[in-house]
């Protein structure tokens, strides 16, 4: 939560983390469903980022809404995935999630800097499924 709050202080984007024990579907498909359930498409600038982690299944996905995806492209999401995967492989679940948050925040700061009238549109807490 601290990493999310620190990231969102510097940008107008919204970052959420969702944790589940197991994921039987493709993680990107499950993440897309959670993205909708959490109302992440409702942000004014369409710049939400979701980090979805199924820790017992050892599967995860990072997805962004249309505006941030248009700016960074699929290659960026793969880079985030690889950085997180390296941390997870080293046994550092928290570090992997924080790496994903930091990388997303860097891009959000570049393309969606924080504005004076920025409001926190989504809850910063970690959601669970």
Short mmCIF file of N, CA and C in Angstrom, two decimals:
data_model
loop_
_atom_site.label_atom_id
_atom_site.label_comp_id
_atom_site.label_asym_id
_atom_site.label_seq_id
_atom_site.Cartn_x
_atom_site.Cartn_y
_atom_site.Cartn_z
N UNK A 1 0.84 -1.20 0.00
CA UNK A 1 0.00 0.00 0.00
C UNK A 1 0.87 1.25 0.00
N UNK A 2 1.96 1.20 0.75
CA UNK A 2 2.87 2.35 0.80
C UNK A 2 3.45 2.63 -0.58
N UNK A 3 3.84 1.59 -1.29
CA UNK A 3 4.40 1.76 -2.64
C UNK A 3 3.37 2.37 -3.58
N UNK A 4 2.12 1.96 -3.46
CA UNK A 4 1.05 2.52 -4.30
C UNK A 4 0.88 4.01 -3.98
N UNK A 5 0.80 4.32 -2.72
CA UNK A 5 0.60 5.73 -2.33
C UNK A 5 1.77 6.61 -2.76
N UNK A 6 2.99 6.10 -2.60
CA UNK A 6 4.16 6.86 -3.04
C UNK A 6 4.14 7.08 -4.55
N UNK A 7 3.70 6.09 -5.28
CA UNK A 7 3.63 6.21 -6.74
C UNK A 7 2.56 7.23 -7.15
N UNK A 8 1.40 7.14 -6.52
CA UNK A 8 0.29 8.00 -6.92
C UNK A 8 0.46 9.45 -6.50
N UNK A 9 1.36 9.72 -5.59
CA UNK A 9 1.66 11.11 -5.22
C UNK A 9 2.32 11.83 -6.40
N UNK A 10 3.00 11.07 -7.25
CA UNK A 10 3.79 11.65 -8.33
C UNK A 10 3.11 11.60 -9.71
N UNK A 11 1.91 11.04 -9.78
CA UNK A 11 1.24 10.93 -11.08
C UNK A 11 -0.27 10.99 -10.89
N UNK A 12 -0.99 11.08 -11.99
CA UNK A 12 -2.45 11.08 -11.91
C UNK A 12 -3.03 9.71 -12.19
N UNK A 13 -2.16 8.72 -12.39
CA UNK A 13 -2.62 7.36 -12.64
C UNK A 13 -3.11 6.69 -11.37
N UNK A 14 -3.77 5.56 -11.56
CA UNK A 14 -4.29 4.76 -10.46
C UNK A 14 -3.71 3.36 -10.56
N UNK A 15 -3.10 2.90 -9.48
CA UNK A 15 -2.49 1.57 -9.44
C UNK A 15 -3.21 0.75 -8.39
N UNK A 16 -3.58 -0.47 -8.76
CA UNK A 16 -4.20 -1.40 -7.81
C UNK A 16 -3.43 -2.70 -7.83
N UNK A 17 -3.46 -3.40 -6.71
CA UNK A 17 -2.89 -4.74 -6.59
C UNK A 17 -4.00 -5.66 -6.12
N UNK A 18 -4.15 -6.79 -6.81
CA UNK A 18 -5.16 -7.78 -6.45
C UNK A 18 -4.47 -9.13 -6.27
N UNK A 19 -4.69 -9.75 -5.11
CA UNK A 19 -4.06 -11.02 -4.79
C UNK A 19 -5.11 -12.12 -4.66
N UNK A 20 -4.80 -13.27 -5.22
CA UNK A 20 -5.62 -14.47 -5.08
C UNK A 20 -4.69 -15.64 -4.79
N UNK A 21 -5.24 -16.69 -4.21
CA UNK A 21 -4.43 -17.88 -3.95
C UNK A 21 -4.14 -18.64 -5.23
N UNK A 22 -5.18 -18.89 -6.01
CA UNK A 22 -5.04 -19.69 -7.21
C UNK A 22 -5.73 -19.03 -8.39
N UNK A 23 -5.23 -19.35 -9.57
CA UNK A 23 -5.82 -18.85 -10.81
C UNK A 23 -5.82 -20.00 -11.81
N UNK A 24 -7.00 -20.48 -12.16
CA UNK A 24 -7.12 -21.58 -13.12
C UNK A 24 -7.13 -21.07 -14.56
N UNK A 25 -7.56 -19.83 -14.75
CA UNK A 25 -7.60 -19.22 -16.07
C UNK A 25 -6.22 -18.66 -16.42
N UNK A 26 -6.12 -18.17 -17.64
CA UNK A 26 -4.93 -17.39 -18.00
C UNK A 26 -4.94 -16.15 -17.10
N UNK A 27 -3.79 -15.80 -16.53
CA UNK A 27 -3.78 -14.67 -15.59
C UNK A 27 -4.24 -13.35 -16.22
N UNK A 28 -3.92 -13.12 -17.49
CA UNK A 28 -4.36 -11.87 -18.13
C UNK A 28 -5.88 -11.82 -18.24
N UNK A 29 -6.49 -12.96 -18.48
CA UNK A 29 -7.96 -13.03 -18.57
C UNK A 29 -8.58 -12.76 -17.19
N UNK A 30 -8.02 -13.39 -16.17
CA UNK A 30 -8.52 -13.17 -14.82
C UNK A 30 -8.30 -11.72 -14.40
N UNK A 31 -7.15 -11.16 -14.75
CA UNK A 31 -6.85 -9.77 -14.42
C UNK A 31 -7.83 -8.82 -15.10
N UNK A 32 -8.18 -9.10 -16.34
CA UNK A 32 -9.14 -8.24 -17.06
C UNK A 32 -10.49 -8.25 -16.36
N UNK A 33 -10.90 -9.40 -15.88
CA UNK A 33 -12.18 -9.49 -15.15
C UNK A 33 -12.11 -8.67 -13.87
N UNK A 34 -11.02 -8.81 -13.11
CA UNK A 34 -10.85 -8.06 -11.87
C UNK A 34 -10.77 -6.56 -12.15
N UNK A 35 -10.10 -6.19 -13.24
CA UNK A 35 -9.98 -4.79 -13.64
C UNK A 35 -11.38 -4.17 -13.74
N UNK A 36 -12.29 -4.89 -14.38
CA UNK A 36 -13.67 -4.42 -14.52
C UNK A 36 -14.38 -4.38 -13.16
N UNK A 37 -14.23 -5.45 -12.38
CA UNK A 37 -14.90 -5.53 -11.08
C UNK A 37 -14.47 -4.41 -10.15
N UNK A 38 -13.22 -4.01 -10.22
CA UNK A 38 -12.70 -2.94 -9.36
C UNK A 38 -13.03 -1.55 -9.89
N UNK A 39 -13.71 -1.46 -11.02
CA UNK A 39 -14.09 -0.17 -11.59
C UNK A 39 -12.92 0.61 -12.15
N UNK A 40 -11.88 -0.08 -12.57
CA UNK A 40 -10.68 0.61 -13.03
C UNK A 40 -10.85 1.29 -14.38
N UNK A 41 -11.87 0.92 -15.14
CA UNK A 41 -12.14 1.61 -16.41
C UNK A 41 -12.90 2.92 -16.20
N UNK A 42 -13.22 3.20 -14.96
CA UNK A 42 -14.01 4.39 -14.64
C UNK A 42 -13.15 5.61 -14.35
N UNK A 43 -11.84 5.49 -14.42
CA UNK A 43 -10.99 6.65 -14.13
C UNK A 43 -11.12 7.68 -15.25
N UNK A 44 -11.00 8.92 -14.90
CA UNK A 44 -11.19 10.01 -15.86
C UNK A 44 -10.22 9.93 -17.03
N UNK A 45 -8.96 9.57 -16.75
CA UNK A 45 -7.94 9.56 -17.80
C UNK A 45 -7.66 8.19 -18.38
N UNK A 46 -8.40 7.18 -17.95
CA UNK A 46 -8.22 5.80 -18.44
C UNK A 46 -6.76 5.36 -18.32
N UNK A 47 -6.18 5.63 -17.14
CA UNK A 47 -4.76 5.35 -16.92
C UNK A 47 -4.52 4.47 -15.70
N UNK A 48 -5.45 3.56 -15.45
CA UNK A 48 -5.28 2.64 -14.34
C UNK A 48 -4.39 1.47 -14.70
N UNK A 49 -3.67 0.95 -13.71
CA UNK A 49 -2.80 -0.21 -13.88
C UNK A 49 -3.13 -1.21 -12.78
N UNK A 50 -3.33 -2.47 -13.18
CA UNK A 50 -3.62 -3.53 -12.22
C UNK A 50 -2.51 -4.56 -12.23
N UNK A 51 -2.04 -4.86 -11.02
CA UNK A 51 -1.09 -5.96 -10.83
C UNK A 51 -1.87 -7.08 -10.16
N UNK A 52 -2.02 -8.18 -10.89
CA UNK A 52 -2.80 -9.33 -10.46
C UNK A 52 -1.84 -10.48 -10.17
N UNK A 53 -1.90 -11.01 -8.93
CA UNK A 53 -0.97 -12.07 -8.54
C UNK A 53 -1.73 -13.22 -7.90
N UNK A 54 -1.55 -14.42 -8.46
CA UNK A 54 -2.08 -15.66 -7.87
C UNK A 54 -0.88 -16.40 -7.29
N UNK A 55 -0.61 -16.17 -6.00
CA UNK A 55 0.67 -16.61 -5.43
C UNK A 55 0.82 -18.12 -5.36
N UNK A 56 -0.19 -18.88 -5.02
CA UNK A 56 -0.03 -20.33 -4.96
C UNK A 56 0.10 -20.95 -6.35
N UNK A 57 -0.51 -20.32 -7.33
CA UNK A 57 -0.42 -20.81 -8.71
C UNK A 57 0.85 -20.34 -9.40
N UNK A 58 1.53 -19.39 -8.75
CA UNK A 58 2.73 -18.80 -9.33
C UNK A 58 2.47 -18.20 -10.71
N UNK A 59 1.37 -17.47 -10.79
CA UNK A 59 0.97 -16.82 -12.04
C UNK A 59 0.60 -15.37 -11.73
N UNK A 60 0.82 -14.51 -12.70
CA UNK A 60 0.48 -13.11 -12.49
C UNK A 60 0.35 -12.40 -13.83
N UNK A 61 -0.24 -11.21 -13.77
CA UNK A 61 -0.39 -10.38 -14.96
C UNK A 61 -0.37 -8.92 -14.54
N UNK A 62 0.08 -8.08 -15.44
CA UNK A 62 0.05 -6.63 -15.24
C UNK A 62 -0.65 -6.06 -16.46
N UNK A 63 -1.73 -5.34 -16.23
CA UNK A 63 -2.48 -4.77 -17.35
C UNK A 63 -2.77 -3.30 -17.08
N UNK A 64 -2.89 -2.55 -18.16
CA UNK A 64 -3.20 -1.13 -18.05
C UNK A 64 -4.40 -0.77 -18.89
N UNK A 65 -5.08 0.29 -18.50
CA UNK A 65 -6.22 0.78 -19.26
C UNK A 65 -5.75 1.36 -20.59
N UNK A 66 -6.69 1.72 -21.42
CA UNK A 66 -6.39 2.09 -22.81
C UNK A 66 -5.42 3.25 -22.96
N UNK A 67 -5.54 4.30 -22.16
CA UNK A 67 -4.69 5.48 -22.36
C UNK A 67 -3.23 5.20 -22.02
N UNK A 68 -2.97 4.49 -20.92
CA UNK A 68 -1.59 4.19 -20.59
C UNK A 68 -1.03 3.13 -21.55
N UNK A 69 -1.86 2.17 -21.94
CA UNK A 69 -1.39 1.15 -22.88
C UNK A 69 -0.99 1.78 -24.23
N UNK A 70 -1.77 2.75 -24.69
CA UNK A 70 -1.44 3.44 -25.95
C UNK A 70 -0.08 4.12 -25.87
N UNK A 71 0.27 4.62 -24.70
CA UNK A 71 1.55 5.33 -24.53
C UNK A 71 2.74 4.38 -24.42
N UNK A 72 2.58 3.27 -23.69
CA UNK A 72 3.74 2.41 -23.40
C UNK A 72 3.84 1.18 -24.27
N UNK A 73 2.72 0.68 -24.78
CA UNK A 73 2.73 -0.49 -25.65
C UNK A 73 2.99 -1.80 -24.93
N UNK A 74 2.79 -2.88 -25.64
CA UNK A 74 2.91 -4.22 -25.07
C UNK A 74 4.32 -4.54 -24.59
N UNK A 75 5.32 -4.00 -25.24
CA UNK A 75 6.70 -4.27 -24.84
C UNK A 75 6.94 -3.85 -23.40
N UNK A 76 6.40 -2.72 -22.99
CA UNK A 76 6.57 -2.26 -21.62
C UNK A 76 5.98 -3.26 -20.63
N UNK A 77 4.78 -3.74 -20.89
CA UNK A 77 4.14 -4.69 -19.96
C UNK A 77 4.97 -5.97 -19.85
N UNK A 78 5.58 -6.38 -20.93
CA UNK A 78 6.46 -7.55 -20.89
C UNK A 78 7.70 -7.27 -20.05
N UNK A 79 8.24 -6.07 -20.12
CA UNK A 79 9.39 -5.70 -19.29
C UNK A 79 9.03 -5.72 -17.81
N UNK A 80 7.85 -5.21 -17.49
CA UNK A 80 7.39 -5.23 -16.11
C UNK A 80 7.23 -6.68 -15.65
N UNK A 81 6.62 -7.49 -16.49
CA UNK A 81 6.43 -8.91 -16.19
C UNK A 81 7.77 -9.58 -15.90
N UNK A 82 8.75 -9.34 -16.74
CA UNK A 82 10.07 -9.97 -16.57
C UNK A 82 10.74 -9.51 -15.27
N UNK A 83 10.65 -8.23 -14.95
CA UNK A 83 11.25 -7.72 -13.72
C UNK A 83 10.58 -8.33 -12.49
N UNK A 84 9.27 -8.42 -12.53
CA UNK A 84 8.55 -9.01 -11.41
C UNK A 84 8.87 -10.50 -11.29
N UNK A 85 8.92 -11.18 -12.42
CA UNK A 85 9.20 -12.62 -12.43
C UNK A 85 10.57 -12.91 -11.81
N UNK A 86 11.55 -12.07 -12.10
CA UNK A 86 12.89 -12.26 -11.53
C UNK A 86 12.84 -12.15 -10.00
N UNK A 87 12.11 -11.19 -9.50
CA UNK A 87 11.99 -11.04 -8.05
C UNK A 87 11.24 -12.23 -7.43
N UNK A 88 10.16 -12.64 -8.09
CA UNK A 88 9.39 -13.78 -7.60
C UNK A 88 10.26 -15.04 -7.57
N UNK A 89 11.05 -15.25 -8.62
CA UNK A 89 11.92 -16.42 -8.70
C UNK A 89 12.95 -16.43 -7.58
N UNK A 90 13.32 -15.25 -7.12
CA UNK A 90 14.27 -15.13 -6.01
C UNK A 90 13.57 -15.28 -4.65
N UNK A 91 12.27 -15.53 -4.68
CA UNK A 91 11.52 -15.73 -3.45
C UNK A 91 11.00 -14.46 -2.81
N UNK A 92 11.01 -13.36 -3.55
CA UNK A 92 10.60 -12.07 -3.01
C UNK A 92 9.29 -11.60 -3.64
N UNK A 93 8.18 -12.09 -3.12
CA UNK A 93 6.86 -11.73 -3.65
C UNK A 93 6.61 -10.23 -3.50
N UNK A 94 6.86 -9.70 -2.31
CA UNK A 94 6.63 -8.27 -2.06
C UNK A 94 7.52 -7.42 -2.96
N UNK A 95 8.79 -7.78 -3.05
CA UNK A 95 9.71 -7.03 -3.90
C UNK A 95 9.30 -7.04 -5.35
N UNK A 96 8.76 -8.16 -5.82
CA UNK A 96 8.28 -8.25 -7.20
C UNK A 96 7.10 -7.32 -7.45
N UNK A 97 6.17 -7.31 -6.51
CA UNK A 97 5.01 -6.42 -6.65
C UNK A 97 5.46 -4.96 -6.60
N UNK A 98 6.35 -4.65 -5.67
CA UNK A 98 6.84 -3.27 -5.57
C UNK A 98 7.60 -2.86 -6.83
N UNK A 99 8.34 -3.78 -7.44
CA UNK A 99 9.04 -3.47 -8.70
C UNK A 99 8.04 -3.12 -9.79
N UNK A 100 6.95 -3.89 -9.86
CA UNK A 100 5.91 -3.60 -10.85
C UNK A 100 5.27 -2.25 -10.62
N UNK A 101 5.02 -1.93 -9.36
CA UNK A 101 4.43 -0.64 -9.02
C UNK A 101 5.37 0.49 -9.43
N UNK A 102 6.65 0.36 -9.09
CA UNK A 102 7.63 1.41 -9.43
C UNK A 102 7.73 1.61 -10.94
N UNK A 103 7.80 0.51 -11.68
CA UNK A 103 7.94 0.63 -13.13
C UNK A 103 6.69 1.28 -13.75
N UNK A 104 5.51 0.89 -13.28
CA UNK A 104 4.28 1.50 -13.78
C UNK A 104 4.26 2.99 -13.42
N UNK A 105 4.67 3.31 -12.21
CA UNK A 105 4.66 4.71 -11.76
C UNK A 105 5.57 5.57 -12.61
N UNK A 106 6.73 5.05 -12.99
CA UNK A 106 7.65 5.83 -13.82
C UNK A 106 7.00 6.24 -15.14
N UNK A 107 6.29 5.31 -15.75
CA UNK A 107 5.62 5.63 -17.02
C UNK A 107 4.42 6.55 -16.80
N UNK A 108 3.69 6.29 -15.73
CA UNK A 108 2.55 7.16 -15.43
C UNK A 108 3.01 8.58 -15.15
N UNK A 109 4.14 8.74 -14.45
CA UNK A 109 4.68 10.09 -14.19
C UNK A 109 5.05 10.79 -15.49
N UNK A 110 5.60 10.02 -16.43
CA UNK A 110 6.01 10.62 -17.70
C UNK A 110 4.80 11.06 -18.52
N UNK A 111 3.80 10.21 -18.62
CA UNK A 111 2.68 10.48 -19.51
C UNK A 111 1.47 11.09 -18.81
N UNK A 112 1.36 10.89 -17.51
CA UNK A 112 0.23 11.40 -16.75
C UNK A 112 0.72 11.99 -15.43
N UNK A 113 1.46 13.10 -15.50
CA UNK A 113 1.98 13.70 -14.26
C UNK A 113 0.84 14.15 -13.35
N UNK A 114 1.15 14.25 -12.10
CA UNK A 114 0.15 14.70 -11.13
C UNK A 114 -0.19 16.15 -11.41
N UNK A 115 -1.46 16.47 -11.36
CA UNK A 115 -1.94 17.83 -11.56
C UNK A 115 -2.39 18.40 -10.23
N UNK A 116 -2.47 19.71 -10.14
CA UNK A 116 -2.87 20.35 -8.88
C UNK A 116 -4.24 19.91 -8.40
N UNK A 117 -5.14 19.62 -9.34
CA UNK A 117 -6.50 19.25 -8.95
C UNK A 117 -6.72 17.73 -8.95
N UNK A 118 -5.63 16.97 -8.93
CA UNK A 118 -5.73 15.51 -8.97
C UNK A 118 -6.44 14.97 -7.72
N UNK A 119 -7.30 14.00 -7.94
CA UNK A 119 -7.97 13.32 -6.83
C UNK A 119 -7.67 11.83 -6.95
N UNK A 120 -7.64 11.16 -5.83
CA UNK A 120 -7.43 9.72 -5.81
C UNK A 120 -8.76 9.07 -6.15
N UNK A 121 -8.86 8.53 -7.36
CA UNK A 121 -10.13 8.00 -7.83
C UNK A 121 -10.43 6.59 -7.35
N UNK A 122 -9.40 5.82 -7.01
CA UNK A 122 -9.59 4.44 -6.60
C UNK A 122 -8.89 4.17 -5.28
N UNK A 123 -9.44 3.26 -4.53
CA UNK A 123 -8.88 2.84 -3.25
C UNK A 123 -7.46 2.32 -3.45
N UNK A 124 -6.56 2.67 -2.56
CA UNK A 124 -5.17 2.24 -2.65
C UNK A 124 -4.94 0.88 -1.99
N UNK A 125 -5.93 0.37 -1.30
CA UNK A 125 -5.73 -0.88 -0.58
C UNK A 125 -5.58 -2.06 -1.55
N UNK A 126 -4.96 -3.10 -1.05
CA UNK A 126 -4.82 -4.33 -1.82
C UNK A 126 -6.14 -5.07 -1.75
N UNK A 127 -6.62 -5.55 -2.89
CA UNK A 127 -7.86 -6.32 -2.90
C UNK A 127 -7.51 -7.80 -2.98
N UNK A 128 -8.43 -8.62 -2.51
CA UNK A 128 -8.22 -10.06 -2.46
C UNK A 128 -9.39 -10.79 -3.08
N UNK A 129 -9.08 -11.91 -3.70
CA UNK A 129 -10.14 -12.71 -4.32
C UNK A 129 -10.12 -14.11 -3.81
#
